[in-house]
PDB file of C-alpha atoms in Angstrom:
ATOM      1  CA  MET A 195     -41.116   7.030 -24.105  1.00 41.00           C
ATOM      2  CA  ARG A 196     -41.512   4.158 -21.594  1.00 45.00           C
ATOM      3  CA  THR A 197     -38.215   3.011 -22.674  1.00 45.00           C
ATOM      4  CA  SER A 198     -36.628   6.481 -22.307  1.00 48.00           C
ATOM      5  CA  ARG A 199     -37.675   6.726 -18.607  1.00 47.00           C
ATOM      6  CA  VAL A 200     -36.376   3.436 -17.519  1.00 40.00           C
ATOM      7  CA  ILE A 201     -33.103   4.128 -19.138  1.00 40.00           C
ATOM      8  CA  HIS A 202     -33.085   7.406 -16.818  1.00 44.00           C
ATOM      9  CA  LEU A 203     -34.131   5.593 -14.286  1.00 42.00           C
ATOM     10  CA  LEU A 204     -30.928   2.967 -14.792  1.00 40.00           C
ATOM     11  CA  VAL A 205     -28.666   6.237 -15.154  1.00 36.00           C
ATOM     12  CA  VAL A 206     -29.621   7.961 -11.750  1.00 35.00           C
ATOM     13  CA  SER A 207     -29.628   4.651  -9.906  1.00 39.00           C
ATOM     14  CA  TRP A 208     -26.005   4.189 -11.104  1.00 37.00           C
ATOM     15  CA  LEU A 209     -24.985   7.437 -10.742  1.00 35.00           C
ATOM     16  CA  LEU A 210     -26.310   7.224  -7.046  1.00 35.00           C
ATOM     17  CA  PHE A 211     -24.497   3.992  -6.565  1.00 34.00           C
ATOM     18  CA  TRP A 212     -21.427   5.123  -7.976  1.00 34.00           C
ATOM     19  CA  GLN A 213     -21.479   8.500  -5.748  1.00 35.00           C
ATOM     20  CA  ASN A 214     -22.299   6.473  -2.516  1.00 34.00           C
ATOM     21  CA  SER A 215     -19.791   3.150  -2.868  1.00 35.00           C
ATOM     22  CA  SER A 216     -16.723   6.050  -3.718  1.00 35.00           C
ATOM     23  CA  ALA A 217     -17.351   8.050  -0.858  1.00 38.00           C
ATOM     24  CA  GLN A 218     -17.591   5.077   1.483  1.00 46.00           C
ATOM     25  CA  PRO A 219     -13.713   3.041   2.242  1.00 54.00           C
ATOM     26  CA  SER A 220     -13.332  -0.196   1.188  1.00 51.00           C
ATOM     27  CA  THR A 221     -12.808  -2.951   3.364  1.00 47.00           C
ATOM     28  CA  GLY A 222     -13.104  -6.136   1.924  1.00 51.00           C
ATOM     29  CA  THR A 223      -9.678  -6.211  -0.350  1.00 68.00           C
ATOM     30  CA  TYR A 224      -7.412  -7.741   1.967  1.00 80.00           C
ATOM     31  CA  PRO A 225      -9.139 -10.196   3.644  1.00 79.00           C
ATOM     32  CA  ALA A 226      -5.448 -11.581   4.967  1.00 84.00           C
ATOM     33  CA  ARG A 227      -3.376  -8.519   5.594  1.00 95.00           C
ATOM     34  CA  GLN A 228      -0.833  -8.229   7.852  1.00 97.00           C
ATOM     35  CA  MET A 229       0.309  -5.014  10.300  1.00 98.00           C
ATOM     36  CA  LEU A 230       2.065  -3.688  12.441  1.00 98.00           C
ATOM     37  CA  LEU A 231       0.513  -0.665  14.148  1.00 98.00           C
ATOM     38  CA  ARG A 232       2.161   1.965  16.452  1.00 98.00           C
ATOM     39  CA  ASP A 233      -0.396   3.210  19.110  1.00 98.00           C
ATOM     40  CA  GLU A 234       0.420   6.599  20.197  1.00 98.00           C
ATOM     41  CA  GLY A 235      -2.764   7.144  22.351  1.00 97.00           C
ATOM     42  CA  LEU A 236      -2.246   3.854  24.405  1.00 98.00           C
ATOM     43  CA  SER A 237       1.667   3.849  23.318  1.00 98.00           C
ATOM     44  CA  LYS A 238       1.676   0.266  22.537  1.00 98.00           C
ATOM     45  CA  LEU A 239       2.911  -2.137  19.521  1.00 98.00           C
ATOM     46  CA  ASN A 240       0.450  -3.817  18.047  1.00 98.00           C
ATOM     47  CA  TYR A 241       0.310  -7.177  15.208  1.00 98.00           C
ATOM     48  CA  VAL A 242      -3.088  -7.255  13.715  1.00 98.00           C
ATOM     49  CA  ASP A 243      -3.700 -10.017  11.404  1.00 97.00           C
ATOM     50  CA  LEU A 244      -7.065  -9.957   9.613  1.00 96.00           C
ATOM     51  CA  ALA A 245      -7.367 -13.788   8.783  1.00 95.00           C
ATOM     52  CA  HIS A 246      -5.898 -14.942  12.201  1.00 95.00           C
ATOM     53  CA  PRO A 247      -7.362 -12.500  15.153  1.00 96.00           C
ATOM     54  CA  GLU A 248      -5.855 -14.857  17.746  1.00 96.00           C
ATOM     55  CA  ARG A 249      -2.302 -14.292  17.013  1.00 96.00           C
ATOM     56  CA  ASN A 250      -2.639 -10.388  17.384  1.00 98.00           C
ATOM     57  CA  TYR A 251      -1.335  -8.769  20.107  1.00 98.00           C
ATOM     58  CA  TYR A 252      -1.196  -5.319  21.899  1.00 98.00           C
ATOM     59  CA  VAL A 253       1.889  -4.817  24.080  1.00 98.00           C
ATOM     60  CA  SER A 254       2.995  -1.435  25.665  1.00 98.00           C
ATOM     61  CA  VAL A 255       6.283   0.060  24.615  1.00 98.00           C
ATOM     62  CA  PRO A 256       7.774   3.625  25.516  1.00 98.00           C
ATOM     63  CA  ALA A 257       6.959   7.053  23.874  1.00 97.00           C
ATOM     64  CA  GLY A 258       8.317   7.442  20.997  1.00 97.00           C
ATOM     65  CA  ARG A 259       8.477   7.954  16.747  1.00 96.00           C
ATOM     66  CA  ASP A 260       9.137   5.203  13.739  1.00 97.00           C
ATOM     67  CA  LEU A 261       8.841   1.400  13.644  1.00 97.00           C
ATOM     68  CA  GLN A 262      11.081  -0.155  11.119  1.00 98.00           C
ATOM     69  CA  LEU A 263      12.079  -3.554  10.231  1.00 98.00           C
ATOM     70  CA  ILE A 264      15.248  -4.543  10.666  1.00 98.00           C
ATOM     71  CA  GLY A 265      15.879  -8.248  10.203  1.00 97.00           C
ATOM     72  CA  GLN A 266      15.940 -11.534  12.194  1.00 97.00           C
ATOM     73  CA  GLY A 267      12.022 -11.300  13.099  1.00 98.00           C
ATOM     74  CA  ARG A 268      12.648  -7.829  14.628  1.00 98.00           C
ATOM     75  CA  VAL A 269      11.031  -4.631  14.497  1.00 98.00           C
ATOM     76  CA  MET A 270      12.675  -1.220  15.699  1.00 98.00           C
ATOM     77  CA  LEU A 271      11.054   1.206  17.655  1.00 98.00           C
ATOM     78  CA  GLY A 272      12.390   5.201  18.102  1.00 98.00           C
ATOM     79  CA  THR A 273      12.171   5.515  21.795  1.00 98.00           C
ATOM     80  CA  GLY A 274      12.530   8.982  23.583  1.00 98.00           C
ATOM     81  CA  LYS A 275      15.803   7.447  25.049  1.00 98.00           C
ATOM     82  CA  GLY A 276      17.434   5.617  21.623  1.00 98.00           C
ATOM     83  CA  TYR A 277      15.209   3.121  20.627  1.00 98.00           C
ATOM     84  CA  GLU A 278      14.280  -0.844  21.416  1.00 98.00           C
ATOM     85  CA  GLU A 279      13.959  -3.843  19.060  1.00 98.00           C
ATOM     86  CA  ARG A 280      11.077  -6.006  19.583  1.00 98.00           C
ATOM     87  CA  ASP A 281      10.115  -9.703  18.209  1.00 98.00           C
ATOM     88  CA  ILE A 282       8.077  -8.921  15.744  1.00 98.00           C
ATOM     89  CA  LYS A 283       5.707 -12.636  16.379  1.00 96.00           C
ATOM     90  CA  THR A 284       5.289 -12.156  20.172  1.00 97.00           C
ATOM     91  CA  GLY A 285       6.090  -8.428  20.730  1.00 98.00           C
ATOM     92  CA  ASN A 286       8.549  -9.069  23.303  1.00 98.00           C
ATOM     93  CA  LYS A 287      11.658  -6.836  23.624  1.00 98.00           C
ATOM     94  CA  VAL A 288      15.076  -7.976  22.723  1.00 98.00           C
ATOM     95  CA  ALA A 289      17.393  -5.163  22.252  1.00 98.00           C
ATOM     96  CA  GLU A 290      17.345  -1.621  23.318  1.00 98.00           C
ATOM     97  CA  LEU A 291      19.256   1.483  23.627  1.00 98.00           C
ATOM     98  CA  THR A 292      18.316   3.853  26.258  1.00 98.00           C
ATOM     99  CA  THR A 293      21.246   6.601  26.841  1.00 98.00           C
ATOM    100  CA  TYR A 294      20.815   9.158  24.474  1.00 98.00           C
ATOM    101  CA  ASP A 295      17.752  10.998  26.554  1.00 98.00           C
ATOM    102  CA  GLY A 296      15.664  13.439  23.850  1.00 98.00           C
ATOM    103  CA  THR A 297      15.986  10.997  21.113  1.00 98.00           C
ATOM    104  CA  ILE A 298      13.178  12.023  19.055  1.00 98.00           C
ATOM    105  CA  ALA A 299      13.266   9.121  15.877  1.00 98.00           C
ATOM    106  CA  ALA A 300      15.768   6.534  15.203  1.00 98.00           C
ATOM    107  CA  ARG A 301      16.428   4.751  11.808  1.00 98.00           C
ATOM    108  CA  ARG A 302      18.624   1.318  10.442  1.00 98.00           C
ATOM    109  CA  LEU A 303      20.413   3.114   7.486  1.00 97.00           C
ATOM    110  CA  ARG A 304      21.744   0.946   4.489  1.00 96.00           C
ATOM    111  CA  ASN A 305      25.240   0.322   6.044  1.00 97.00           C
ATOM    112  CA  GLY A 306      23.914  -0.980   9.461  1.00 97.00           C
ATOM    113  CA  HIS A 307      24.242   1.564  11.454  1.00 98.00           C
ATOM    114  CA  VAL A 308      21.271   3.583  13.700  1.00 98.00           C
ATOM    115  CA  MET A 309      20.533   7.587  13.071  1.00 98.00           C
ATOM    116  CA  LEU A 310      19.264   9.143  15.919  1.00 98.00           C
ATOM    117  CA  VAL A 311      17.345  12.060  15.436  1.00 98.00           C
ATOM    118  CA  GLY A 312      16.828  14.941  18.242  1.00 98.00           C
ATOM    119  CA  LEU A 313      16.630  18.907  17.908  1.00 98.00           C
ATOM    120  CA  ASN A 314      18.478  20.897  20.155  1.00 98.00           C
ATOM    121  CA  TRP A 315      20.965  18.288  21.481  1.00 98.00           C
ATOM    122  CA  GLN A 316      23.775  17.292  21.679  1.00 97.00           C
ATOM    123  CA  ASN A 317      25.470  20.742  22.977  1.00 97.00           C
ATOM    124  CA  LYS A 318      24.158  21.828  18.981  1.00 98.00           C
ATOM    125  CA  LYS A 319      21.088  24.260  17.849  1.00 98.00           C
ATOM    126  CA  GLY A 320      18.938  22.901  15.343  1.00 98.00           C
ATOM    127  CA  ILE A 321      18.264  19.518  14.438  1.00 98.00           C
ATOM    128  CA  VAL A 322      20.781  17.194  15.414  1.00 98.00           C
ATOM    129  CA  LEU A 323      21.691  13.705  13.799  1.00 98.00           C
ATOM    130  CA  VAL A 324      23.859  11.042  15.791  1.00 98.00           C
ATOM    131  CA  GLU A 325      25.310   7.712  13.948  1.00 98.00           C
ATOM    132  CA  LEU A 326      25.868   4.975  16.028  1.00 98.00           C
ATOM    133  CA  ASP A 327      27.603   1.386  14.623  1.00 98.00           C
ATOM    134  CA  GLN A 328      26.761  -1.739  15.949  1.00 95.00           C
ATOM    135  CA  HIS A 329      28.717  -1.530  18.730  1.00 96.00           C
ATOM    136  CA  GLN A 330      26.816   1.891  19.660  1.00 96.00           C
ATOM    137  CA  ALA A 331      30.149   4.038  18.662  1.00 97.00           C
ATOM    138  CA  VAL A 332      29.455   7.621  17.182  1.00 98.00           C
ATOM    139  CA  GLN A 333      30.346   7.272  13.856  1.00 98.00           C
ATOM    140  CA  ARG A 334      29.248  10.996  12.958  1.00 97.00           C
ATOM    141  CA  THR A 335      27.195  13.580  14.087  1.00 98.00           C
ATOM    142  CA  ILE A 336      25.330  15.784  11.486  1.00 98.00           C
ATOM    143  CA  ASN A 337      23.949  19.238  12.171  1.00 98.00           C
ATOM    144  CA  TYR A 338      20.888  21.370  10.391  1.00 98.00           C
ATOM    145  CA  PRO A 339      21.003  24.775  13.093  1.00 98.00           C
ATOM    146  CA  ASP A 340      18.279  26.664  11.122  1.00 97.00           C
ATOM    147  CA  PHE A 341      15.373  24.393  12.015  1.00 97.00           C
ATOM    148  CA  THR A 342      13.443  25.079  14.958  1.00 95.00           C
ATOM    149  CA  TYR A 343      11.387  21.218  14.741  1.00 96.00           C
ATOM    150  CA  VAL A 344      11.629  17.657  13.540  1.00 97.00           C
ATOM    151  CA  ARG A 345       9.817  14.379  13.300  1.00 96.00           C
ATOM    152  CA  LEU A 346      10.949  11.699  11.081  1.00 98.00           C
ATOM    153  CA  ILE A 347      14.158  10.832   9.084  1.00 98.00           C
ATOM    154  CA  ARG A 348      14.511   8.875   5.419  1.00 98.00           C
ATOM    155  CA  GLU A 349      17.662   8.184   3.732  1.00 98.00           C
ATOM    156  CA  THR A 350      18.093   8.533   0.031  1.00 97.00           C
ATOM    157  CA  VAL A 351      19.325   6.172  -2.316  1.00 96.00           C
ATOM    158  CA  ASP A 352      21.887   8.705  -2.608  1.00 94.00           C
ATOM    159  CA  GLY A 353      23.131   8.673   0.648  1.00 96.00           C
ATOM    160  CA  ASN A 354      21.635  11.863   1.634  1.00 98.00           C
ATOM    161  CA  PHE A 355      18.880  12.151   4.177  1.00 98.00           C
ATOM    162  CA  LEU A 356      14.914  13.542   4.051  1.00 98.00           C
ATOM    163  CA  LEU A 357      13.775  15.350   7.194  1.00 98.00           C
ATOM    164  CA  THR A 358      10.276  17.034   8.230  1.00 98.00           C
ATOM    165  CA  SER A 359      10.619  19.908   9.767  1.00 96.00           C
ATOM    166  CA  ASN A 360       6.801  21.249  10.891  1.00 93.00           C
ATOM    167  CA  ASP A 361       5.851  23.152   7.438  1.00 94.00           C
ATOM    168  CA  ARG A 362       9.105  22.024   5.990  1.00 95.00           C
ATOM    169  CA  VAL A 363      10.702  18.824   4.057  1.00 98.00           C
ATOM    170  CA  PHE A 364      14.155  19.205   3.285  1.00 98.00           C
ATOM    171  CA  GLU A 365      17.259  16.954   2.286  1.00 98.00           C
ATOM    172  CA  GLY A 366      20.158  17.404   3.507  1.00 98.00           C
ATOM    173  CA  LYS A 367      23.762  15.782   2.768  1.00 98.00           C
ATOM    174  CA  SER A 368      26.203  14.796   5.703  1.00 96.00           C
ATOM    175  CA  ASP A 369      28.113  17.906   5.562  1.00 97.00           C
ATOM    176  CA  GLY A 370      25.157  19.838   7.363  1.00 97.00           C
ATOM    177  CA  SER A 371      24.332  21.669   3.781  1.00 98.00           C
ATOM    178  CA  ILE A 372      21.047  21.769   2.465  1.00 98.00           C
ATOM    179  CA  VAL A 373      20.703  20.393  -1.271  1.00 98.00           C
ATOM    180  CA  TRP A 374      16.356  20.560  -1.809  1.00 98.00           C
ATOM    181  CA  GLN A 375      13.746  22.111   0.218  1.00 98.00           C
ATOM    182  CA  ALA A 376       9.976  22.486  -0.133  1.00 97.00           C
ATOM    183  CA  GLN A 377       7.359  24.411   1.904  1.00 95.00           C
ATOM    184  CA  LEU A 378       3.699  22.559   2.794  1.00 95.00           C
ATOM    185  CA  THR A 379       0.595  24.506   1.766  1.00 92.00           C
ATOM    186  CA  LYS A 380      -1.221  26.907   4.679  1.00 76.00           C
ATOM    187  CA  GLN A 381      -3.192  25.512   7.330  1.00 67.00           C
ATOM    188  CA  ASP A 382      -5.206  26.600  10.210  1.00 66.00           C
ATOM    189  CA  LYS A 383      -2.822  24.575  12.464  1.00 68.00           C
ATOM    190  CA  ALA A 384       0.720  24.105  12.536  1.00 73.00           C
ATOM    191  CA  GLN A 385       1.354  21.341  10.060  1.00 83.00           C
ATOM    192  CA  HIS A 386       3.877  19.068  11.979  1.00 92.00           C
ATOM    193  CA  ALA A 387       4.845  17.392   8.970  1.00 95.00           C
ATOM    194  CA  TRP A 388       5.475  13.675   9.536  1.00 97.00           C
ATOM    195  CA  GLN A 389       7.358  11.924   6.718  1.00 98.00           C
ATOM    196  CA  ALA A 390       8.840  12.473   3.890  1.00 98.00           C
ATOM    197  CA  GLN A 391       9.887  10.399   1.020  1.00 98.00           C
ATOM    198  CA  ARG A 392      11.648  10.360  -2.383  1.00 98.00           C
ATOM    199  CA  LEU A 393       9.345   8.887  -5.464  1.00 97.00           C
ATOM    200  CA  GLY A 394      10.751   7.232  -8.922  1.00 95.00           C
ATOM    201  CA  ASN A 395       9.579  10.305 -10.939  1.00 96.00           C
ATOM    202  CA  GLY A 396      11.894  12.457  -8.536  1.00 96.00           C
ATOM    203  CA  GLN A 397       8.614  14.060  -6.744  1.00 98.00           C
ATOM    204  CA  THR A 398       8.783  14.106  -2.746  1.00 98.00           C
ATOM    205  CA  LEU A 399       5.841  12.600  -0.964  1.00 98.00           C
ATOM    206  CA  VAL A 400       5.047  13.903   2.588  1.00 98.00           C
ATOM    207  CA  SER A 401       2.375  13.048   5.196  1.00 98.00           C
ATOM    208  CA  GLY A 402       1.451  16.390   6.059  1.00 95.00           C
ATOM    209  CA  GLY A 403       0.162  15.826   9.676  1.00 96.00           C
ATOM    210  CA  TYR A 404      -2.584  18.432  10.453  1.00 94.00           C
ATOM    211  CA  SER A 405      -2.963  19.472   7.243  1.00 94.00           C
ATOM    212  CA  ALA A 406      -4.868  15.541   7.136  1.00 95.00           C
ATOM    213  CA  ASN A 407      -3.290  14.986   3.566  1.00 96.00           C
ATOM    214  CA  PHE A 408      -0.688  13.581   1.613  1.00 97.00           C
ATOM    215  CA  GLN A 409       1.525  16.468  -0.061  1.00 97.00           C
ATOM    216  CA  ARG A 410       3.682  15.889  -3.349  1.00 98.00           C
ATOM    217  CA  PHE A 411       6.172  18.310  -4.269  1.00 98.00           C
ATOM    218  CA  ASP A 412       8.483  18.633  -7.590  1.00 98.00           C
ATOM    219  CA  ARG A 413      12.084  18.636  -7.997  1.00 97.00           C
ATOM    220  CA  LYS A 414      12.502  22.274  -7.544  1.00 97.00           C
ATOM    221  CA  GLY A 415      10.244  21.907  -4.485  1.00 97.00           C
ATOM    222  CA  ALA A 416       7.000  23.744  -5.802  1.00 97.00           C
ATOM    223  CA  PHE A 417       3.771  22.184  -4.633  1.00 97.00           C
ATOM    224  CA  ALA A 418       2.266  19.615  -7.169  1.00 96.00           C
ATOM    225  CA  ASP A 419      -0.879  18.162  -5.717  1.00 96.00           C
ATOM    226  CA  SER A 420      -2.235  17.008  -2.418  1.00 96.00           C
ATOM    227  CA  VAL A 421      -4.850  13.478  -1.573  1.00 97.00           C
ATOM    228  CA  SER A 422      -6.848  13.388   1.007  1.00 96.00           C
ATOM    229  CA  GLY A 423     -10.822  12.259   1.607  1.00 96.00           C
ATOM    230  CA  PRO A 424     -13.426  11.291   1.952  1.00 97.00           C
ATOM    231  CA  PRO A 425     -14.695  13.183   4.832  1.00 97.00           C
ATOM    232  CA  VAL A 426     -16.287   9.681   6.029  1.00 97.00           C
ATOM    233  CA  VAL A 427     -12.503   8.897   7.334  1.00 98.00           C
ATOM    234  CA  ASN A 428     -11.932  11.748   9.212  1.00 98.00           C
ATOM    235  CA  PRO A 429      -9.073  12.904   8.280  1.00 97.00           C
ATOM    236  CA  HIS A 430      -7.158  14.904  10.927  1.00 96.00           C
ATOM    237  CA  PHE A 431      -3.541  14.189  11.291  1.00 97.00           C
ATOM    238  CA  PHE A 432      -1.556  11.547   8.458  1.00 97.00           C
ATOM    239  CA  ALA A 433       1.361  10.528  10.164  1.00 98.00           C
ATOM    240  CA  GLY A 434       3.488   7.408   9.062  1.00 98.00           C
ATOM    241  CA  PHE A 435       2.810   5.622   5.647  1.00 98.00           C
ATOM    242  CA  GLN A 436       4.073   2.884   3.501  1.00 98.00           C
ATOM    243  CA  ILE A 437       4.680   3.056  -0.107  1.00 98.00           C
ATOM    244  CA  LEU A 438       3.746  -1.147  -1.013  1.00 97.00           C
ATOM    245  CA  LYS A 439       4.942  -2.583  -4.017  1.00 95.00           C
ATOM    246  CA  ASN A 440       1.740  -1.977  -5.841  1.00 95.00           C
ATOM    247  CA  GLY A 441       2.969   1.999  -5.638  1.00 96.00           C
ATOM    248  CA  ASN A 442      -0.256   2.462  -3.421  1.00 97.00           C
ATOM    249  CA  TRP A 443       0.185   4.225  -0.153  1.00 98.00           C
ATOM    250  CA  VAL A 444      -0.665   3.286   3.001  1.00 98.00           C
ATOM    251  CA  VAL A 445      -1.074   6.236   5.967  1.00 98.00           C
ATOM    252  CA  ALA A 446      -2.052   5.715   9.754  1.00 98.00           C
ATOM    253  CA  ASN A 447      -4.693   8.646   9.955  1.00 98.00           C
ATOM    254  CA  TRP A 448      -3.925   9.449  13.807  1.00 98.00           C
ATOM    255  CA  GLN A 449      -6.615  10.879  15.762  1.00 98.00           C
ATOM    256  CA  GLY A 450      -5.362  12.491  19.304  1.00 97.00           C
ATOM    257  CA  HIS A 451      -3.704  11.989  22.283  1.00 97.00           C
ATOM    258  CA  GLY A 452      -4.563   9.899  24.410  1.00 96.00           C
ATOM    259  CA  ALA A 453      -7.100   6.954  25.374  1.00 97.00           C
ATOM    260  CA  ASP A 454      -9.776   8.096  24.206  1.00 95.00           C
ATOM    261  CA  HIS A 455      -9.652   8.023  20.591  1.00 98.00           C
ATOM    262  CA  GLY A 456     -10.722   4.499  19.549  1.00 97.00           C
ATOM    263  CA  ALA A 457     -14.013   5.461  17.552  1.00 98.00           C
ATOM    264  CA  SER A 458     -12.843   8.290  15.891  1.00 98.00           C
ATOM    265  CA  GLY A 459     -12.259   8.265  12.408  1.00 98.00           C
ATOM    266  CA  THR A 460     -10.952   5.456  10.114  1.00 98.00           C
ATOM    267  CA  GLN A 461      -6.771   5.202  11.170  1.00 98.00           C
ATOM    268  CA  ILE A 462      -5.574   3.069   8.341  1.00 98.00           C
ATOM    269  CA  LEU A 463      -6.029   4.728   4.798  1.00 98.00           C
ATOM    270  CA  GLU A 464      -4.681   3.079   1.559  1.00 98.00           C
ATOM    271  CA  TYR A 465      -4.661   5.346  -1.365  1.00 98.00           C
ATOM    272  CA  THR A 466      -3.037   5.163  -5.180  1.00 97.00           C
ATOM    273  CA  PRO A 467      -0.940   7.724  -6.255  1.00 96.00           C
ATOM    274  CA  ALA A 468      -3.764   8.755  -8.460  1.00 96.00           C
ATOM    275  CA  GLY A 469      -5.476   9.738  -5.283  1.00 96.00           C
ATOM    276  CA  LYS A 470      -8.433   7.042  -4.881  1.00 97.00           C
ATOM    277  CA  LEU A 471      -9.085   5.538  -1.788  1.00 98.00           C
ATOM    278  CA  VAL A 472      -9.386   1.902  -2.283  1.00 97.00           C
ATOM    279  CA  TRP A 473      -8.980   0.237   1.269  1.00 97.00           C
ATOM    280  CA  SER A 474      -9.384   1.003   4.852  1.00 97.00           C
ATOM    281  CA  TRP A 475      -9.044  -0.628   7.769  1.00 97.00           C
ATOM    282  CA  LYS A 476     -10.988   0.746  11.507  1.00 97.00           C
ATOM    283  CA  GLN A 477      -9.653   0.140  14.726  1.00 97.00           C
ATOM    284  CA  ASP A 478     -10.792  -1.955  17.229  1.00 97.00           C
ATOM    285  CA  PRO A 479     -12.198   1.494  19.802  1.00 97.00           C
ATOM    286  CA  LYS A 480     -11.529  -1.389  22.626  1.00 96.00           C
ATOM    287  CA  GLN A 481      -8.153  -2.270  21.698  1.00 97.00           C
ATOM    288  CA  GLN A 482      -7.039   0.844  19.618  1.00 98.00           C
ATOM    289  CA  SER A 483      -6.771   4.743  20.577  1.00 98.00           C
ATOM    290  CA  SER A 484      -4.982   6.874  18.186  1.00 98.00           C
ATOM    291  CA  ILE A 485      -2.467   5.179  15.282  1.00 98.00           C
ATOM    292  CA  GLN A 486       0.534   6.646  14.709  1.00 98.00           C
ATOM    293  CA  GLY A 487       2.643   4.375  12.654  1.00 98.00           C
ATOM    294  CA  VAL A 488       1.997   1.125  10.178  1.00 98.00           C
ATOM    295  CA  LEU A 489       3.484  -1.717   8.376  1.00 98.00           C
ATOM    296  CA  VAL A 490       2.184  -3.762   6.070  1.00 98.00           C
ATOM    297  CA  LEU A 491       3.704  -6.966   6.440  1.00 98.00           C
ATOM    298  CA  ASP A 492       2.614  -9.165   3.381  1.00 96.00           C
ATOM    299  CA  GLY A 493       5.250 -10.229   1.180  1.00 93.00           C
ATOM    300  CA  LEU A 494       7.780  -8.972   2.820  1.00 96.00           C
ATOM    301  CA  ASP A 495      10.793 -11.001   4.293  1.00 96.00           C
ATOM    302  CA  LEU A 496      11.041 -10.568   8.087  1.00 97.00           C
ATOM    303  CA  ASN A 497      14.010 -11.857   8.360  1.00 97.00           C
ATOM    304  CA  ARG A 498      15.804  -9.382   6.340  1.00 97.00           C
ATOM    305  CA  PRO A 499      16.190  -5.588   7.235  1.00 97.00           C
ATOM    306  CA  HIS A 500      14.141  -3.346   4.618  1.00 97.00           C
ATOM    307  CA  VAL A 501      14.696   0.115   3.743  1.00 95.00           C
ATOM    308  CA  GLU A 502      13.061   2.508   0.666  1.00 96.00           C
ATOM    309  CA  ASP A 503      14.134   1.863  -3.050  1.00 96.00           C
ATOM    310  CA  ALA A 504      14.298   4.380  -5.858  1.00 96.00           C
ATOM    311  CA  LYS A 505      10.690   4.405  -5.588  1.00 96.00           C
ATOM    312  CA  GLY A 506      10.361   4.931  -2.232  1.00 96.00           C
ATOM    313  CA  ARG A 507       9.184   1.230  -1.946  1.00 96.00           C
ATOM    314  CA  LEU A 508      10.168  -0.952   1.107  1.00 94.00           C
ATOM    315  CA  VAL A 509      12.822  -3.085  -0.302  1.00 94.00           C
ATOM    316  CA  PRO A 510      15.099  -5.922   1.662  1.00 95.00           C
ATOM    317  CA  ASN A 511      18.570  -4.028   2.001  1.00 93.00           C
TER     318      ASN A 511
END
């Protein structure tokens, strides 16, 4: 009887430990991780080096969406008038485009051109894409007139475009036709779906905005599953994300507009594709408010531009 009771107590203790540990975000996996963060609440670009915090910076940038490694040690930020290019080491501005008022997002394509995204823009209804070459000359304009909202754009390996439009995600061609689309699962709030990325198995991964989760859709646009939580991280709005070399997903868990959200939630989360939270980073409430975008720099060659490969991972172009 005594032996049985000891075994029972050990099993109960192990179960309690497993439940508690699995409910808490892990913070010790990557002590040397380096990140670029776009803090929408304070409208700042942050460089965060966990091993060398003396290298960190927090510089003011215009309001806008998205951030991308474009080579030569630079990051590109979409702004309301086009884009800015910033030196990653210092945060200093080294180039900008300010003549496209109404820009919602900007993205460097595989051909080196920049695609600007707008809505009811350039004398057209719906979502409008404007492609600019290295001399900022317009190469093409693409229009998807049947959509009333837009966030980010991602180029597929086939040269099509994945766009998020509130509770929709769709794949469009350069002639304005739609070849694939899906509807996010219903939520109490308008989703404001943020970013979409095609995966190696043909599924599409979407950060669902106010749905506060990732949602996956199959090749036919049917909902497959979702990933979120645990409650201790306060899932609020899943925004920009990156698929790492190991296949994990790192996402910004945005907490709200304005300057007073630094103590709210855990704002950088890393999940496995199976949905397990394996790492997280708690922002400094004295430095950050509400993080909208994240780029993990570990193992990346900052002198080369980066795009997503057929598995959705960030790779040199």
